[in-house]
PDB file of C-alpha atoms in Angstrom:
ATOM      1  CA  UNK N   1    -180.905 138.043  72.471  1.00 58.00           C
ATOM      2  CA  UNK N   2    -181.664 135.515  69.735  1.00 73.00           C
ATOM      3  CA  UNK N   3    -184.904 136.874  68.287  1.00 86.00           C
ATOM      4  CA  UNK N   4    -186.259 135.851  64.899  1.00 92.00           C
ATOM      5  CA  UNK N   5    -189.083 137.970  63.579  1.00 95.00           C
ATOM      6  CA  UNK N   6    -191.503 136.278  61.217  1.00 96.00           C
ATOM      7  CA  UNK N   7    -194.500 137.931  59.540  1.00 96.00           C
ATOM      8  CA  UNK N   8    -197.026 136.994  62.217  1.00 96.00           C
ATOM      9  CA  UNK N   9    -194.936 136.022  65.238  1.00 97.00           C
ATOM     10  CA  UNK N  10    -191.498 136.216  66.830  1.00 96.00           C
ATOM     11  CA  UNK N  11    -189.319 133.434  68.234  1.00 96.00           C
ATOM     12  CA  UNK N  12    -186.783 134.023  70.991  1.00 94.00           C
ATOM     13  CA  UNK N  13    -184.477 131.049  71.553  1.00 88.00           C
ATOM     14  CA  UNK N  14    -182.058 132.365  74.188  1.00 87.00           C
ATOM     15  CA  UNK N  15    -182.395 129.267  76.380  1.00 85.00           C
ATOM     16  CA  UNK N  16    -182.817 126.694  73.639  1.00 84.00           C
ATOM     17  CA  UNK N  17    -179.875 124.469  72.756  1.00 78.00           C
ATOM     18  CA  UNK N  18    -181.035 124.101  69.160  1.00 75.00           C
ATOM     19  CA  UNK N  19    -181.529 127.378  67.353  1.00 80.00           C
ATOM     20  CA  UNK N  20    -183.928 128.309  64.560  1.00 87.00           C
ATOM     21  CA  UNK N  21    -182.953 126.549  61.340  1.00 89.00           C
ATOM     22  CA  UNK N  22    -184.108 125.746  57.834  1.00 93.00           C
ATOM     23  CA  UNK N  23    -185.212 122.200  58.740  1.00 95.00           C
ATOM     24  CA  UNK N  24    -187.845 123.431  61.174  1.00 95.00           C
ATOM     25  CA  UNK N  25    -189.141 126.109  58.814  1.00 96.00           C
ATOM     26  CA  UNK N  26    -189.404 123.608  55.957  1.00 97.00           C
ATOM     27  CA  UNK N  27    -191.298 121.068  58.039  1.00 98.00           C
ATOM     28  CA  UNK N  28    -193.630 123.679  59.521  1.00 98.00           C
ATOM     29  CA  UNK N  29    -194.490 124.994  56.073  1.00 98.00           C
ATOM     30  CA  UNK N  30    -194.763 121.606  54.312  1.00 98.00           C
ATOM     31  CA  UNK N  31    -196.752 119.501  56.787  1.00 98.00           C
ATOM     32  CA  UNK N  32    -200.454 119.094  55.865  1.00 96.00           C
ATOM     33  CA  UNK N  33    -202.568 120.526  58.702  1.00 97.00           C
ATOM     34  CA  UNK N  34    -206.238 120.295  57.699  1.00 94.00           C
ATOM     35  CA  UNK N  35    -208.590 117.913  59.444  1.00 96.00           C
ATOM     36  CA  UNK N  36    -206.734 117.435  62.742  1.00 98.00           C
ATOM     37  CA  UNK N  37    -208.236 118.109  66.173  1.00 96.00           C
ATOM     38  CA  UNK N  38    -204.885 118.096  67.970  1.00 98.00           C
ATOM     39  CA  UNK N  39    -201.309 118.690  66.833  1.00 98.00           C
ATOM     40  CA  UNK N  40    -198.377 117.588  69.002  1.00 98.00           C
ATOM     41  CA  UNK N  41    -195.009 119.226  68.292  1.00 98.00           C
ATOM     42  CA  UNK N  42    -192.666 116.601  69.737  1.00 97.00           C
ATOM     43  CA  UNK N  43    -189.438 118.080  71.098  1.00 95.00           C
ATOM     44  CA  UNK N  44    -190.710 121.552  70.262  1.00 96.00           C
ATOM     45  CA  UNK N  45    -187.586 123.490  71.285  1.00 94.00           C
ATOM     46  CA  UNK N  46    -188.410 127.204  71.305  1.00 95.00           C
ATOM     47  CA  UNK N  47    -191.778 126.538  69.670  1.00 96.00           C
ATOM     48  CA  UNK N  48    -191.129 127.426  66.026  1.00 97.00           C
ATOM     49  CA  UNK N  49    -193.110 124.585  64.410  1.00 98.00           C
ATOM     50  CA  UNK N  50    -195.936 124.866  66.949  1.00 98.00           C
ATOM     51  CA  UNK N  51    -196.289 128.557  66.073  1.00 98.00           C
ATOM     52  CA  UNK N  52    -196.142 127.911  62.335  1.00 98.00           C
ATOM     53  CA  UNK N  53    -198.863 125.282  62.551  1.00 98.00           C
ATOM     54  CA  UNK N  54    -200.958 127.551  64.771  1.00 98.00           C
ATOM     55  CA  UNK N  55    -200.748 130.207  62.063  1.00 98.00           C
ATOM     56  CA  UNK N  56    -201.674 127.727  59.353  1.00 98.00           C
ATOM     57  CA  UNK N  57    -204.738 126.537  61.334  1.00 98.00           C
ATOM     58  CA  UNK N  58    -205.931 130.050  62.158  1.00 96.00           C
ATOM     59  CA  UNK N  59    -209.710 130.181  62.327  1.00 94.00           C
ATOM     60  CA  UNK N  60    -209.942 126.502  63.240  1.00 95.00           C
ATOM     61  CA  UNK N  61    -210.349 124.897  66.648  1.00 93.00           C
ATOM     62  CA  UNK N  62    -207.144 122.886  66.274  1.00 97.00           C
ATOM     63  CA  UNK N  63    -205.311 122.555  69.583  1.00 98.00           C
ATOM     64  CA  UNK N  64    -201.515 122.768  69.451  1.00 98.00           C
ATOM     65  CA  UNK N  65    -199.435 121.009  72.114  1.00 98.00           C
ATOM     66  CA  UNK N  66    -195.659 121.492  72.280  1.00 98.00           C
ATOM     67  CA  UNK N  67    -193.691 119.026  74.385  1.00 97.00           C
ATOM     68  CA  UNK N  68    -190.098 119.794  75.363  1.00 95.00           C
ATOM     69  CA  UNK N  69    -187.788 118.036  77.822  1.00 93.00           C
ATOM     70  CA  UNK N  70    -185.268 120.865  78.328  1.00 94.00           C
ATOM     71  CA  UNK N  71    -186.555 123.414  80.848  1.00 94.00           C
ATOM     72  CA  UNK N  72    -184.853 126.400  79.195  1.00 94.00           C
ATOM     73  CA  UNK N  73    -186.256 125.598  75.768  1.00 94.00           C
ATOM     74  CA  UNK N  74    -189.703 124.943  77.257  1.00 96.00           C
ATOM     75  CA  UNK N  75    -189.582 128.377  78.912  1.00 96.00           C
ATOM     76  CA  UNK N  76    -188.707 129.977  75.567  1.00 96.00           C
ATOM     77  CA  UNK N  77    -191.546 128.132  73.847  1.00 97.00           C
ATOM     78  CA  UNK N  78    -194.034 129.105  76.533  1.00 97.00           C
ATOM     79  CA  UNK N  79    -193.044 132.771  76.266  1.00 97.00           C
ATOM     80  CA  UNK N  80    -193.150 132.734  72.458  1.00 97.00           C
ATOM     81  CA  UNK N  81    -196.597 131.127  72.463  1.00 98.00           C
ATOM     82  CA  UNK N  82    -197.934 133.609  75.025  1.00 98.00           C
ATOM     83  CA  UNK N  83    -196.938 136.602  72.887  1.00 97.00           C
ATOM     84  CA  UNK N  84    -198.312 135.114  69.646  1.00 98.00           C
ATOM     85  CA  UNK N  85    -201.792 135.730  68.190  1.00 97.00           C
ATOM     86  CA  UNK N  86    -202.726 132.100  68.957  1.00 98.00           C
ATOM     87  CA  UNK N  87    -201.867 131.904  72.661  1.00 98.00           C
ATOM     88  CA  UNK N  88    -205.260 130.433  73.556  1.00 97.00           C
ATOM     89  CA  UNK N  89    -204.699 127.420  71.273  1.00 98.00           C
ATOM     90  CA  UNK N  90    -201.078 126.599  72.158  1.00 98.00           C
ATOM     91  CA  UNK N  91    -200.066 124.644  75.248  1.00 98.00           C
ATOM     92  CA  UNK N  92    -196.418 123.948  76.109  1.00 98.00           C
ATOM     93  CA  UNK N  93    -195.657 120.945  78.312  1.00 97.00           C
ATOM     94  CA  UNK N  94    -192.273 120.321  79.901  1.00 96.00           C
ATOM     95  CA  UNK N  95    -191.436 116.644  79.954  1.00 95.00           C
ATOM     96  CA  UNK N  96    -190.459 113.550  77.988  1.00 94.00           C
ATOM     97  CA  UNK N  97    -192.596 113.297  74.865  1.00 94.00           C
ATOM     98  CA  UNK N  98    -191.936 109.556  74.686  1.00 95.00           C
ATOM     99  CA  UNK N  99    -194.091 109.173  77.822  1.00 94.00           C
ATOM    100  CA  UNK N 100    -197.003 111.265  76.614  1.00 95.00           C
ATOM    101  CA  UNK N 101    -200.497 109.808  76.448  1.00 95.00           C
ATOM    102  CA  UNK N 102    -202.770 110.278  73.492  1.00 96.00           C
ATOM    103  CA  UNK N 103    -204.957 113.366  73.929  1.00 95.00           C
ATOM    104  CA  UNK N 104    -208.647 113.129  73.149  1.00 95.00           C
ATOM    105  CA  UNK N 105    -208.810 113.586  69.375  1.00 95.00           C
ATOM    106  CA  UNK N 106    -210.543 112.016  66.400  1.00 96.00           C
ATOM    107  CA  UNK N 107    -207.540 112.889  64.229  1.00 98.00           C
ATOM    108  CA  UNK N 108    -204.072 113.469  65.673  1.00 98.00           C
ATOM    109  CA  UNK N 109    -201.058 115.027  63.954  1.00 98.00           C
ATOM    110  CA  UNK N 110    -197.648 114.324  65.457  1.00 98.00           C
ATOM    111  CA  UNK N 111    -194.880 116.501  64.011  1.00 98.00           C
ATOM    112  CA  UNK N 112    -191.186 116.649  64.868  1.00 97.00           C
ATOM    113  CA  UNK N 113    -187.775 117.839  63.807  1.00 95.00           C
ATOM    114  CA  UNK N 114    -186.084 115.163  65.912  1.00 90.00           C
ATOM    115  CA  UNK N 115    -182.445 114.912  67.011  1.00 80.00           C
ATOM    116  CA  UNK N 116    -180.777 112.731  64.430  1.00 64.00           C
ATOM    117  CA  UNK N 117    -177.023 112.444  64.924  1.00 49.00           C
ATOM    118  CA  UNK N 118    -175.931 109.010  66.060  1.00 45.00           C
ATOM    119  CA  UNK N 119    -172.172 109.216  65.565  1.00 40.00           C
ATOM    120  CA  UNK N 120    -169.937 108.966  68.675  1.00 39.00           C
ATOM    121  CA  UNK N 121    -168.693 112.570  68.510  1.00 38.00           C
ATOM    122  CA  UNK N 122    -170.958 114.749  70.643  1.00 43.00           C
ATOM    123  CA  UNK N 123    -171.277 118.453  71.291  1.00 43.00           C
ATOM    124  CA  UNK N 124    -169.300 119.732  74.293  1.00 48.00           C
ATOM    125  CA  UNK N 125    -172.496 121.452  75.422  1.00 49.00           C
ATOM    126  CA  UNK N 126    -174.579 118.951  77.384  1.00 46.00           C
ATOM    127  CA  UNK N 127    -177.889 120.590  76.462  1.00 45.00           C
ATOM    128  CA  UNK N 128    -176.972 120.839  72.776  1.00 46.00           C
ATOM    129  CA  UNK N 129    -175.837 117.209  72.791  1.00 44.00           C
ATOM    130  CA  UNK N 130    -179.155 116.159  74.336  1.00 46.00           C
ATOM    131  CA  UNK N 131    -181.144 118.175  71.794  1.00 44.00           C
ATOM    132  CA  UNK N 132    -179.046 117.121  68.803  1.00 37.00           C
ATOM    133  CA  UNK N 133    -178.183 113.523  69.590  1.00 35.00           C
ATOM    134  CA  UNK N 134    -181.114 112.573  71.792  1.00 42.00           C
ATOM    135  CA  UNK N 135    -180.041 109.316  73.420  1.00 47.00           C
ATOM    136  CA  UNK N 136    -183.730 108.358  73.767  1.00 79.00           C
ATOM    137  CA  UNK N 137    -185.673 110.731  71.510  1.00 87.00           C
ATOM    138  CA  UNK N 138    -184.580 110.096  67.926  1.00 91.00           C
ATOM    139  CA  UNK N 139    -186.250 109.339  64.578  1.00 94.00           C
ATOM    140  CA  UNK N 140    -186.715 105.670  65.433  1.00 95.00           C
ATOM    141  CA  UNK N 141    -188.235 106.329  68.856  1.00 95.00           C
ATOM    142  CA  UNK N 142    -190.464 108.964  67.236  1.00 96.00           C
ATOM    143  CA  UNK N 143    -191.790 106.352  64.803  1.00 97.00           C
ATOM    144  CA  UNK N 144    -192.426 103.938  67.670  1.00 97.00           C
ATOM    145  CA  UNK N 145    -194.209 106.717  69.580  1.00 97.00           C
ATOM    146  CA  UNK N 146    -196.501 107.361  66.621  1.00 98.00           C
ATOM    147  CA  UNK N 147    -197.335 103.674  66.356  1.00 97.00           C
ATOM    148  CA  UNK N 148    -198.250 103.654  70.059  1.00 97.00           C
ATOM    149  CA  UNK N 149    -200.325 106.859  70.010  1.00 97.00           C
ATOM    150  CA  UNK N 150    -202.183 106.402  66.740  1.00 98.00           C
ATOM    151  CA  UNK N 151    -205.717 105.075  66.991  1.00 97.00           C
ATOM    152  CA  UNK N 152    -207.097 105.426  63.469  1.00 95.00           C
ATOM    153  CA  UNK N 153    -206.187 105.806  59.819  1.00 97.00           C
ATOM    154  CA  UNK N 154    -206.807 109.565  60.160  1.00 97.00           C
ATOM    155  CA  UNK N 155    -203.717 110.049  62.355  1.00 98.00           C
ATOM    156  CA  UNK N 156    -200.469 111.290  60.828  1.00 98.00           C
ATOM    157  CA  UNK N 157    -196.782 111.695  61.690  1.00 98.00           C
ATOM    158  CA  UNK N 158    -194.679 114.316  59.865  1.00 98.00           C
ATOM    159  CA  UNK N 159    -190.932 114.615  60.398  1.00 98.00           C
ATOM    160  CA  UNK N 160    -187.647 115.540  58.730  1.00 97.00           C
ATOM    161  CA  UNK N 161    -184.357 113.613  58.840  1.00 96.00           C
ATOM    162  CA  UNK N 162    -181.132 113.336  56.838  1.00 96.00           C
ATOM    163  CA  UNK N 163    -181.620 111.558  53.521  1.00 96.00           C
ATOM    164  CA  UNK N 164    -178.763 109.195  54.384  1.00 95.00           C
ATOM    165  CA  UNK N 165    -181.167 107.499  56.803  1.00 95.00           C
ATOM    166  CA  UNK N 166    -183.954 106.834  54.283  1.00 96.00           C
ATOM    167  CA  UNK N 167    -183.450 103.062  54.199  1.00 96.00           C
ATOM    168  CA  UNK N 168    -183.352 102.872  57.989  1.00 96.00           C
ATOM    169  CA  UNK N 169    -186.527 104.945  58.236  1.00 97.00           C
ATOM    170  CA  UNK N 170    -188.338 102.773  55.682  1.00 97.00           C
ATOM    171  CA  UNK N 171    -187.436  99.647  57.645  1.00 97.00           C
ATOM    172  CA  UNK N 172    -188.538 101.151  60.970  1.00 97.00           C
ATOM    173  CA  UNK N 173    -191.847 102.271  59.465  1.00 98.00           C
ATOM    174  CA  UNK N 174    -192.560  98.766  58.210  1.00 97.00           C
ATOM    175  CA  UNK N 175    -191.779  97.298  61.641  1.00 97.00           C
ATOM    176  CA  UNK N 176    -194.255  99.717  63.208  1.00 98.00           C
ATOM    177  CA  UNK N 177    -197.001  99.107  60.599  1.00 96.00           C
ATOM    178  CA  UNK N 178    -196.827 102.678  59.315  1.00 98.00           C
ATOM    179  CA  UNK N 179    -197.208 103.525  55.639  1.00 97.00           C
ATOM    180  CA  UNK N 180    -195.578 106.346  53.709  1.00 98.00           C
ATOM    181  CA  UNK N 181    -198.228 108.800  52.527  1.00 97.00           C
ATOM    182  CA  UNK N 182    -195.973 111.576  51.285  1.00 97.00           C
ATOM    183  CA  UNK N 183    -192.205 111.845  50.959  1.00 97.00           C
ATOM    184  CA  UNK N 184    -190.236 114.908  49.864  1.00 98.00           C
ATOM    185  CA  UNK N 185    -186.511 114.908  49.112  1.00 98.00           C
ATOM    186  CA  UNK N 186    -184.885 118.260  49.903  1.00 98.00           C
ATOM    187  CA  UNK N 187    -181.641 119.513  48.388  1.00 97.00           C
ATOM    188  CA  UNK N 188    -179.950 122.763  49.327  1.00 96.00           C
ATOM    189  CA  UNK N 189    -179.002 123.452  45.716  1.00 95.00           C
ATOM    190  CA  UNK N 190    -180.226 122.071  42.394  1.00 94.00           C
ATOM    191  CA  UNK N 191    -176.826 120.624  41.505  1.00 89.00           C
ATOM    192  CA  UNK N 192    -176.536 118.618  44.727  1.00 94.00           C
ATOM    193  CA  UNK N 193    -177.932 115.382  46.074  1.00 96.00           C
ATOM    194  CA  UNK N 194    -180.799 115.581  48.609  1.00 97.00           C
ATOM    195  CA  UNK N 195    -179.629 116.187  52.164  1.00 96.00           C
ATOM    196  CA  UNK N 196    -182.980 115.922  53.964  1.00 97.00           C
ATOM    197  CA  UNK N 197    -186.185 113.940  53.543  1.00 98.00           C
ATOM    198  CA  UNK N 198    -189.572 115.041  54.857  1.00 98.00           C
ATOM    199  CA  UNK N 199    -191.968 112.236  55.645  1.00 98.00           C
ATOM    200  CA  UNK N 200    -195.718 112.032  56.197  1.00 98.00           C
ATOM    201  CA  UNK N 201    -196.819 108.609  57.446  1.00 98.00           C
ATOM    202  CA  UNK N 202    -199.778 106.867  59.027  1.00 98.00           C
ATOM    203  CA  UNK N 203    -201.716 103.619  59.328  1.00 97.00           C
ATOM    204  CA  UNK N 204    -203.772 104.425  56.240  1.00 94.00           C
ATOM    205  CA  UNK N 205    -202.782 102.342  53.182  1.00 92.00           C
ATOM    206  CA  UNK N 206    -201.585 104.631  50.415  1.00 88.00           C
ATOM    207  CA  UNK N 207    -199.558 104.875  47.250  1.00 91.00           C
ATOM    208  CA  UNK N 208    -196.786 107.240  48.394  1.00 92.00           C
ATOM    209  CA  UNK N 209    -196.649 110.675  46.844  1.00 94.00           C
ATOM    210  CA  UNK N 210    -192.959 111.257  46.129  1.00 95.00           C
ATOM    211  CA  UNK N 211    -191.784 114.805  45.438  1.00 96.00           C
ATOM    212  CA  UNK N 212    -188.611 116.875  45.626  1.00 96.00           C
ATOM    213  CA  UNK N 213    -187.739 120.422  46.625  1.00 97.00           C
ATOM    214  CA  UNK N 214    -184.607 122.461  45.949  1.00 97.00           C
ATOM    215  CA  UNK N 215    -183.990 125.482  48.145  1.00 97.00           C
ATOM    216  CA  UNK N 216    -181.650 127.226  45.683  1.00 97.00           C
ATOM    217  CA  UNK N 217    -181.167 126.883  41.948  1.00 96.00           C
ATOM    218  CA  UNK N 218    -177.854 126.355  40.135  1.00 94.00           C
ATOM    219  CA  UNK N 219    -177.215 130.115  40.296  1.00 95.00           C
ATOM    220  CA  UNK N 220    -177.692 130.064  44.087  1.00 95.00           C
ATOM    221  CA  UNK N 221    -180.986 131.969  43.969  1.00 95.00           C
ATOM    222  CA  UNK N 222    -183.978 130.797  45.964  1.00 95.00           C
ATOM    223  CA  UNK N 223    -186.267 128.646  43.832  1.00 96.00           C
ATOM    224  CA  UNK N 224    -189.865 129.624  43.188  1.00 95.00           C
ATOM    225  CA  UNK N 225    -191.027 126.427  44.947  1.00 95.00           C
ATOM    226  CA  UNK N 226    -189.149 127.302  48.135  1.00 96.00           C
ATOM    227  CA  UNK N 227    -190.281 130.937  48.040  1.00 95.00           C
ATOM    228  CA  UNK N 228    -193.891 129.857  47.558  1.00 95.00           C
ATOM    229  CA  UNK N 229    -193.689 127.371  50.425  1.00 96.00           C
ATOM    230  CA  UNK N 230    -192.252 129.859  52.930  1.00 96.00           C
ATOM    231  CA  UNK N 231    -193.747 133.160  51.740  1.00 94.00           C
ATOM    232  CA  UNK N 232    -196.374 133.365  54.498  1.00 95.00           C
ATOM    233  CA  UNK N 233    -193.674 133.270  57.178  1.00 96.00           C
ATOM    234  CA  UNK N 234    -190.494 135.097  56.192  1.00 93.00           C
ATOM    235  CA  UNK N 235    -190.516 138.885  56.359  1.00 84.00           C
ATOM    236  CA  UNK N 236    -188.542 139.267  53.120  1.00 77.00           C
ATOM    237  CA  UNK N 237    -190.975 137.175  51.068  1.00 68.00           C
ATOM    238  CA  UNK N 238    -193.848 138.862  49.188  1.00 63.00           C
TER     239      UNK N 238
END
């Protein structure tokens, strides 16, 4: 059984094509969460990010909605949410997130670790290929979804994608009238180029806050920034 024990909750991903990974943990820990009535975890998989954001909004009335197309992953997410301390605030929906309607909310947060591979080589596992490649659900369709759902300058979209797609993402955001509010370049080691970029975008005009984060230093030890960001989740962090 694939069970990952965090400080406040556990995630079982037996039926999920995409397993727990660093990208999801980073996004769940980095995404600003204050001031939102509803959070939608788009393509929630086994529910990791939904659970992280539920923990970070503990004591608030924020409603968390996870949407997952794959039935096995949705079942995992539903079970993980039910056994968490925030079961009453988390709802898991099985279906295509690209068809979802805006829930009633003054301020909406849409968050996703979307499938991002677009090369012709695909996983031999059909479910993993769907989760990883996402013929319909991808970073560009996620941006278009945000543009359709957003109703005010208070709404936000947070997501993580490979840094090699930064130019493509910038262009798609401009086409959809979305502005970069925060942008964080992530490198796995201090001596390497960034491999991921985390984005926070919305309709609100803003001068982008541009930051960077290294997971490990040149000696391959976790950096203080990464430890600080993830300390409230990992069991081995003080």
